[in-house]
C-alpha positions as a printed Julia matrix, in Angstrom:
498×3 Matrix{Float64}:
 183.76  -80.04  -182.34
 186.51  -79.02  -184.72
 185.52  -75.34  -184.52
 187.21  -72.91  -182.11
 185.65  -71.46  -178.66
 184.88  -68.21  -180.42
 183.29  -69.77  -183.56
 180.98  -72.0   -181.44
 179.94  -69.46  -179.27
 179.05  -67.18  -182.15
 176.8   -69.92  -183.48
 175.33  -70.4   -180.07
 174.11  -66.86  -179.77
 172.48  -67.26  -183.1
 170.83  -70.49  -182.59
 167.84  -71.57  -180.81
 166.01  -74.82  -179.96
 167.46  -78.37  -180.94
 170.26  -76.59  -182.86
 171.46  -74.61  -179.71
 171.31  -77.78  -177.7
 173.4   -79.51  -180.35
 175.98  -76.84  -180.47
 176.16  -76.51  -176.71
 176.71  -80.39  -176.4
 179.52  -80.05  -179.13
 181.22  -77.22  -176.85
 181.32  -79.29  -173.89
 182.32  -82.32  -175.6
 185.03  -80.61  -177.35
 186.2   -79.25  -173.72
 186.21  -82.59  -172.08
 187.92  -84.35  -174.89
 190.74  -81.74  -174.91
 191.22  -81.77  -171.45
 191.09  -85.66  -171.12
 193.78  -85.9   -173.89
 195.84  -83.28  -172.28
 195.81  -85.37  -169.0
 196.7   -88.56  -170.79
 199.32  -87.02  -173.08
 201.18  -85.06  -170.46
 201.06  -87.76  -168.02
 202.3   -90.36  -170.46
 205.52  -88.3   -171.27
 206.08  -87.23  -167.78
 206.3   -90.97  -166.77
 208.68  -91.59  -169.63
 211.04  -88.65  -169.02
 210.57  -87.59  -165.33
 208.64  -85.19  -163.47
 211.32  -82.39  -164.05
 210.35  -82.43  -167.7
 206.74  -82.15  -167.24
 206.92  -78.58  -168.63
 208.35  -79.91  -171.86
 205.35  -82.4   -172.09
 203.21  -79.11  -171.86
 205.02  -77.43  -174.64
 204.75  -80.27  -177.09
 201.15  -80.77  -176.12
 200.32  -77.09  -176.98
 202.39  -77.09  -180.17
 200.89  -80.39  -181.25
 197.28  -78.6   -180.98
 198.63  -75.55  -182.93
 200.05  -77.88  -185.95
 196.74  -79.05  -186.68
 195.63  -75.51  -188.02
 198.8   -73.5   -188.64
 201.68  -73.73  -190.85
 204.83  -71.7   -191.53
 203.42  -70.09  -194.69
 206.38  -71.26  -196.94
 207.07  -74.54  -198.77
 206.77  -77.64  -196.68
 210.5   -78.76  -196.98
 211.7   -75.57  -195.43
 208.71  -75.54  -192.89
 209.87  -79.04  -191.52
 213.88  -78.1   -191.3
 212.67  -74.86  -189.46
 210.38  -76.69  -187.04
 213.6   -78.77  -186.16
 215.54  -75.5   -185.7
 212.67  -74.31  -183.49
 212.74  -77.35  -181.31
 216.63  -77.3   -180.92
 216.14  -73.51  -179.83
 213.56  -74.57  -177.33
 215.94  -77.21  -175.97
 219.05  -75.7   -175.82
 218.42  -71.77  -175.47
 216.72  -72.76  -171.76
 219.64  -74.97  -170.91
 222.15  -72.16  -171.48
 219.98  -69.92  -168.8
 221.77  -71.16  -165.85
 225.05  -70.13  -167.26
 226.69  -66.66  -167.18
 225.03  -63.3   -166.04
 222.35  -60.98  -167.17
 224.33  -59.74  -170.31
 224.69  -63.33  -171.43
 220.96  -63.93  -170.86
 220.17  -60.77  -172.85
 221.86  -61.74  -175.79
 220.71  -65.42  -175.51
 217.31  -64.12  -175.4
 217.4   -61.79  -178.25
 218.99  -64.53  -180.47
 216.48  -67.11  -179.57
 213.39  -65.2   -179.61
 214.33  -63.37  -182.97
 215.0   -66.32  -184.79
 211.73  -68.27  -183.44
 209.73  -65.16  -184.63
 211.49  -65.02  -188.04
 210.75  -68.64  -188.79
 207.44  -69.37  -187.01
 205.54  -65.97  -187.19
 205.12  -64.87  -190.92
 201.41  -64.8   -190.5
 201.29  -62.78  -186.95
 197.73  -62.79  -186.96
 197.41  -66.41  -186.6
 198.99  -66.62  -183.1
 202.07  -68.57  -183.81
 204.38  -66.19  -182.21
 202.46  -66.24  -178.86
 202.48  -70.19  -178.65
 206.29  -70.39  -179.43
 207.33  -67.62  -177.1
 205.1   -69.13  -174.29
 207.06  -72.43  -174.84
 210.47  -70.89  -174.88
 209.71  -68.8   -171.76
 207.9   -71.85  -169.93
 211.18  -73.85  -170.5
 213.53  -70.93  -169.92
 211.77  -70.57  -166.14
 212.22  -74.53  -165.67
 215.72  -75.39  -166.77
 217.43  -78.81  -166.18
 220.72  -80.04  -166.24
 222.63  -83.41  -166.39
 220.66  -86.51  -166.93
 217.53  -84.46  -166.93
 218.85  -82.41  -169.71
 219.52  -85.34  -171.91
 216.11  -86.92  -171.29
 214.61  -83.61  -172.22
 216.22  -83.49  -175.13
 214.95  -86.99  -176.09
 211.29  -85.81  -175.15
 211.89  -82.7   -177.64
 212.86  -84.99  -180.32
 209.98  -87.0   -179.95
 207.73  -84.12  -179.82
 209.0   -82.73  -183.05
 208.49  -86.02  -184.72
 204.86  -86.08  -183.71
 204.42  -82.24  -184.57
 206.07  -82.64  -187.82
 204.0   -85.63  -188.73
 200.7   -83.95  -187.75
 201.72  -80.87  -189.52
 202.69  -82.67  -192.95
 199.58  -84.64  -192.83
 197.2   -81.52  -192.55
 198.84  -79.15  -194.58
 200.65  -81.17  -197.3
 199.67  -79.31  -200.84
 198.25  -76.29  -199.04
 201.62  -74.46  -198.13
 202.9   -71.61  -200.72
 205.8   -72.82  -202.7
 207.74  -69.8   -201.92
 211.22  -70.98  -200.29
 212.35  -69.53  -196.72
 214.84  -67.59  -198.39
 212.1   -65.38  -199.86
 211.11  -64.58  -196.2
 214.6   -63.57  -195.21
 215.21  -61.41  -198.4
 211.91  -59.65  -197.66
 212.99  -58.73  -194.28
 213.0   -54.85  -193.96
 212.38  -52.46  -191.3
 210.08  -50.57  -193.79
 207.6   -53.63  -193.32
 205.13  -53.66  -190.41
 205.46  -57.26  -189.84
 209.3   -57.0   -189.45
 209.02  -53.99  -187.3
 206.61  -55.87  -185.14
 209.06  -58.96  -184.71
 211.91  -56.78  -183.81
 209.79  -54.98  -181.25
 208.68  -58.26  -179.67
 212.22  -59.6   -179.6
 213.77  -56.48  -178.03
 210.93  -55.93  -175.67
 210.56  -59.44  -174.23
 214.14  -59.81  -173.91
 214.52  -56.24  -172.03
 211.54  -57.35  -169.8
 213.2   -60.48  -168.65
 216.44  -58.72  -168.09
 214.56  -56.13  -165.76
 213.03  -59.07  -163.86
 216.53  -60.53  -163.43
 218.17  -57.38  -162.42
 215.25  -56.8   -159.76
 215.89  -60.5   -158.6
 212.16  -61.44  -158.94
 211.54  -65.2   -158.69
 209.56  -66.82  -161.38
 210.83  -64.38  -163.93
 209.05  -66.18  -166.92
 205.8   -64.55  -165.72
 207.34  -61.27  -166.3
 208.03  -62.54  -169.8
 204.35  -63.83  -170.12
 202.8   -60.72  -169.41
 205.1   -58.62  -171.56
 204.73  -60.99  -174.45
 200.91  -61.0   -174.19
 201.01  -57.13  -174.78
 203.71  -57.08  -177.64
 202.57  -60.06  -179.65
 199.16  -59.13  -179.78
 199.24  -57.86  -183.6
 196.6   -55.19  -184.27
 195.51  -55.04  -180.74
 195.79  -51.92  -178.87
 198.12  -52.27  -176.14
 196.27  -50.23  -173.52
 193.37  -52.6   -173.68
 195.52  -55.73  -173.83
 197.4   -54.6   -170.4
 194.16  -53.7   -168.77
 192.8   -57.02  -169.43
 196.05  -58.74  -168.48
 196.25  -56.88  -164.97
 192.55  -57.35  -164.27
 192.61  -61.15  -165.08
 195.75  -61.69  -163.0
 194.26  -59.75  -159.92
 191.03  -61.78  -160.41
 192.49  -65.04  -160.95
 194.85  -64.79  -158.0
 191.89  -63.87  -155.51
 189.85  -66.78  -156.96
 192.62  -69.01  -156.62
 193.21  -67.94  -152.8
 189.47  -68.27  -152.15
 189.37  -71.7   -153.68
 192.61  -73.0   -152.05
 191.19  -72.06  -148.61
 187.61  -73.48  -149.08
 188.7   -76.91  -150.65
 190.15  -79.51  -148.63
 193.76  -80.32  -149.41
 192.91  -83.67  -151.02
 190.88  -81.59  -153.57
 193.86  -79.05  -154.37
 195.15  -80.93  -157.21
 191.83  -80.48  -158.93
 192.29  -77.17  -159.31
 194.45  -77.84  -162.5
 191.73  -79.79  -164.12
 189.23  -77.2   -163.34
 191.43  -74.56  -164.87
 191.67  -76.25  -168.04
 187.98  -77.14  -168.17
 187.21  -73.33  -167.76
 189.83  -72.25  -170.39
 188.09  -74.57  -172.86
 184.77  -72.55  -172.48
 186.28  -68.96  -172.37
 186.59  -66.84  -175.49
 187.89  -63.5   -174.18
 191.23  -62.85  -173.22
 190.38  -61.43  -169.86
 188.48  -64.63  -168.8
 191.45  -66.55  -170.08
 193.85  -64.85  -167.98
 191.77  -65.43  -164.94
 191.42  -69.17  -165.24
 195.11  -69.56  -166.41
 196.13  -68.5   -162.88
 194.42  -71.35  -161.24
 196.93  -73.62  -162.93
 199.98  -71.57  -162.64
 199.49  -70.62  -158.91
 198.77  -74.44  -158.06
 202.5   -75.35  -159.29
 203.77  -72.27  -157.72
 202.01  -72.67  -154.22
 204.12  -75.87  -153.79
 207.27  -73.65  -153.85
 206.23  -70.56  -151.97
 202.65  -71.19  -150.46
 199.36  -70.02  -151.72
 199.38  -66.41  -150.54
 203.2   -65.58  -151.46
 202.74  -67.29  -154.94
 199.62  -65.2   -155.64
 201.53  -61.75  -154.58
 204.56  -62.89  -156.7
 202.27  -63.5   -159.58
 200.41  -60.07  -159.38
 203.75  -58.24  -158.89
 205.59  -59.92  -161.96
 202.51  -59.45  -164.11
 201.8   -55.99  -163.25
 205.56  -55.28  -163.98
 205.56  -57.0   -167.23
 202.52  -55.53  -168.31
 203.55  -51.94  -167.64
 206.97  -52.58  -169.27
 205.15  -53.98  -172.39
 202.75  -51.06  -172.5
 205.72  -48.52  -172.08
 207.59  -50.2   -174.83
 204.75  -50.76  -177.31
 204.05  -47.05  -177.02
 207.76  -45.95  -177.2
 209.02  -48.29  -179.74
 207.33  -46.86  -182.9
 208.77  -43.13  -182.01
 212.17  -44.71  -181.46
 212.33  -46.57  -184.77
 210.87  -43.71  -186.73
 213.46  -41.13  -185.15
 216.22  -43.73  -185.99
 214.66  -43.95  -189.47
 214.71  -40.56  -190.08
 218.32  -39.89  -188.99
 219.58  -42.6   -191.31
 217.53  -41.31  -194.47
 218.82  -37.86  -193.83
 222.21  -39.25  -193.59
 221.99  -41.31  -196.76
 220.18  -38.52  -198.67
 223.09  -36.03  -198.05
 225.74  -38.72  -198.68
 224.35  -39.91  -202.1
 223.48  -36.53  -203.46
 227.04  -35.59  -204.75
 227.64  -38.93  -206.24
 224.25  -39.37  -207.87
 223.51  -35.97  -209.14
 225.65  -36.21  -212.48
 223.61  -39.47  -213.26
 220.27  -37.75  -212.58
 220.48  -35.06  -215.17
 217.28  -34.63  -217.27
 215.13  -36.63  -214.9
 211.69  -35.07  -214.54
 209.44  -36.46  -211.74
 207.63  -33.19  -210.59
 209.44  -32.45  -207.4
 210.66  -29.0   -208.46
 214.33  -28.92  -207.92
 215.97  -27.88  -211.21
 219.46  -29.02  -211.95
 221.85  -26.46  -213.37
 223.18  -22.97  -212.3
 221.35  -19.94  -211.44
 218.83  -18.64  -209.18
 217.35  -22.27  -209.15
 220.26  -24.28  -209.46
 222.2   -26.39  -207.17
 224.08  -23.78  -205.67
 220.85  -22.14  -204.6
 219.4   -25.02  -202.37
 218.53  -23.86  -198.96
 218.84  -25.96  -195.87
 221.52  -28.69  -195.51
 221.79  -29.39  -199.17
 223.24  -25.92  -199.87
 226.7   -25.82  -201.79
 226.38  -29.82  -202.67
 227.57  -30.43  -206.05
 229.33  -33.33  -208.22
 232.54  -34.8   -206.82
 235.84  -33.11  -207.77
 236.65  -33.88  -211.53
 233.0   -34.67  -212.56
 231.31  -32.18  -215.1
 227.77  -32.16  -214.37
 225.76  -32.63  -217.62
 224.03  -29.77  -219.0
 220.87  -29.69  -221.01
 219.63  -27.03  -223.25
 216.4   -25.62  -222.02
 213.77  -25.76  -224.63
 211.34  -22.6   -224.66
 208.24  -23.08  -223.1
 209.26  -26.21  -221.08
 210.36  -26.16  -217.61
 213.8   -26.83  -216.87
 215.31  -30.36  -215.84
 214.33  -31.35  -212.4
 215.77  -33.52  -209.67
 213.52  -35.54  -207.47
 214.78  -36.67  -203.94
 212.34  -39.6   -203.86
 213.82  -40.86  -207.17
 217.4   -40.84  -206.06
 217.45  -44.48  -204.88
 215.3   -45.72  -207.63
 217.75  -44.31  -210.03
 220.84  -45.68  -208.49
 219.64  -49.36  -208.49
 218.16  -48.85  -211.84
 214.67  -50.01  -211.22
 211.26  -48.96  -209.17
 210.09  -51.15  -206.62
 206.71  -50.29  -205.26
 206.82  -47.32  -202.75
 210.48  -47.95  -201.54
 213.55  -46.06  -202.51
 216.96  -47.6   -202.13
 219.92  -45.86  -201.27
 222.24  -47.88  -199.07
 219.22  -49.8   -197.59
 215.43  -49.97  -198.13
 213.96  -46.39  -197.14
 210.23  -45.79  -197.25
 209.62  -43.13  -199.9
 207.6   -41.13  -197.26
 210.62  -40.54  -195.14
 212.59  -38.97  -198.12
 209.5   -36.67  -198.96
 209.65  -35.78  -195.15
 213.27  -35.18  -195.27
 212.91  -32.86  -198.17
 210.41  -30.96  -196.49
 212.6   -30.4   -193.65
 215.39  -29.39  -195.96
 212.86  -27.22  -197.94
 213.87  -28.43  -201.05
 211.27  -27.25  -203.47
 208.23  -28.87  -201.92
 205.66  -26.29  -202.34
 205.76  -26.91  -206.04
 204.43  -30.55  -205.41
 200.86  -30.93  -206.46
 198.57  -31.92  -203.56
 201.2   -31.7   -200.77
 199.87  -30.19  -197.76
 202.04  -27.69  -195.74
 201.03  -29.35  -192.59
 202.45  -32.77  -190.96
 204.47  -35.0   -193.44
 201.62  -37.17  -194.42
 201.23  -37.41  -198.3
 197.47  -37.62  -199.4
 196.2   -40.81  -200.62
 197.51  -41.84  -204.16
 200.41  -39.09  -204.08
 202.96  -41.73  -203.95
 201.56  -44.05  -206.34
 204.21  -44.72  -209.03
 203.25  -44.65  -212.68
 205.3   -45.65  -215.57
 204.71  -43.51  -218.67
 204.42  -45.13  -221.98
 207.39  -45.49  -224.05
 208.06  -43.13  -227.02
 206.98  -44.18  -230.48
 209.46  -46.82  -232.01
 210.39  -48.09  -228.57
 210.02  -51.71  -227.37
 208.26  -52.05  -223.91
 210.52  -53.36  -221.51
 209.11  -56.39  -219.69
 211.68  -56.18  -216.85
 212.9   -53.37  -214.51
 211.81  -49.97  -215.5
 214.24  -48.3   -217.51
 215.31  -44.56  -217.21
 216.62  -42.75  -220.16
 219.34  -39.9   -219.86
 216.53  -37.4   -221.1
 214.19  -38.49  -218.43
 211.57  -39.94  -220.78
 210.35  -43.21  -221.92
 209.11  -46.28  -219.97
 211.18  -45.53  -216.85
 209.99  -42.2   -216.03
 208.45  -42.17  -212.67
 205.43  -39.6   -212.25
 204.05  -39.03  -208.75
 200.33  -38.87  -209.03
């Protein structure tokens, strides 16, 4: 019963006879126990803190289930502090929603969603992002004020205490020992996870803003659908959008059919039916179908069943299309901005760093010095660049039979900070090494002399950018810290692109 629905269904497909009946009983018992606990837990909190705060009870219930299995992926003390910060954002962010206009809402959502992703979604594949963003958007769409806001604050404080206790009990001694500040220091646009976090925060905030500018009711549904596309880490956005739209259409039709067939006294049972069916679903499409039953049951009290279904379909189609468009455009936009910044940084840094790079040979084929192959002859945007005024460029006598000293664009940032860190060169900010290679190609700086680099699109072959430290010369002691680069280009710190 502790297994998830996908795992239980996978075992069911492989089992037979008595084992299959045992697994089926476990699946049904798990489903009934989960729905029964949800009814008791949410009803109790609603009775204590009022019907206006029942959405907060739903949020606490969902977070409580998640805390049993997923931690924040850094040390426990920082995890508990950041969980308190997350509950504070979930309480105060939606409370500020009725204030100001769309611009304030955009900034508020960018801040709250961005911070929630940063502190809770260090492991995107585990789904924490979807849960916390659902919680934020659900409370954002059900704001309260006055006495109800004070009661919501107390309710969320109780929810934090319960979730923190469960997380501490289940994950004590199992979390990594790294502090949260290590997560902050590791944040970089060169990292896929950080680019994903930024995409989710910006995309959902803009989707909610679009819904507000269009004057749509139940704007949180736009956010839900967009979030389902953007938070799916590693999933193709087209398939995700198709599953969302198809599930909403099917679920809305099913709700309208059941609402008409069932007597009014049984309409309230559609919410419980929704929970029971969700506990048996493993696919995203079917989960979306049965989610509609509970969502439309609440909305039908405000708009009626037909209009509520139409609003849900309209909002979800809009949010899914926006999320799909943003997911497809975002990588191109971010890469374009990165290339522009990289080009500017390379050009700005070369005149300052050239004197310090004399004699370094890393094989990209841009000789230093004067003459046909010197700096004055560099083609493209680097033509004519040289050392700053008053700085004499160091020269090195060429030894017969050896190639002249060479300058490597990919090594500029590494030499500037004095060490070599993986595949990232640092100039003014972390820059992926492949972008420097691409920029060098665009400027036509000696790249035809790079071994193994094709003339087509700037995608280096596997292993080309693997940094290797050459052994120290005889008599030199190995350096245990950051690699060093000697003025003559030899020794332990010399970088070779293989």
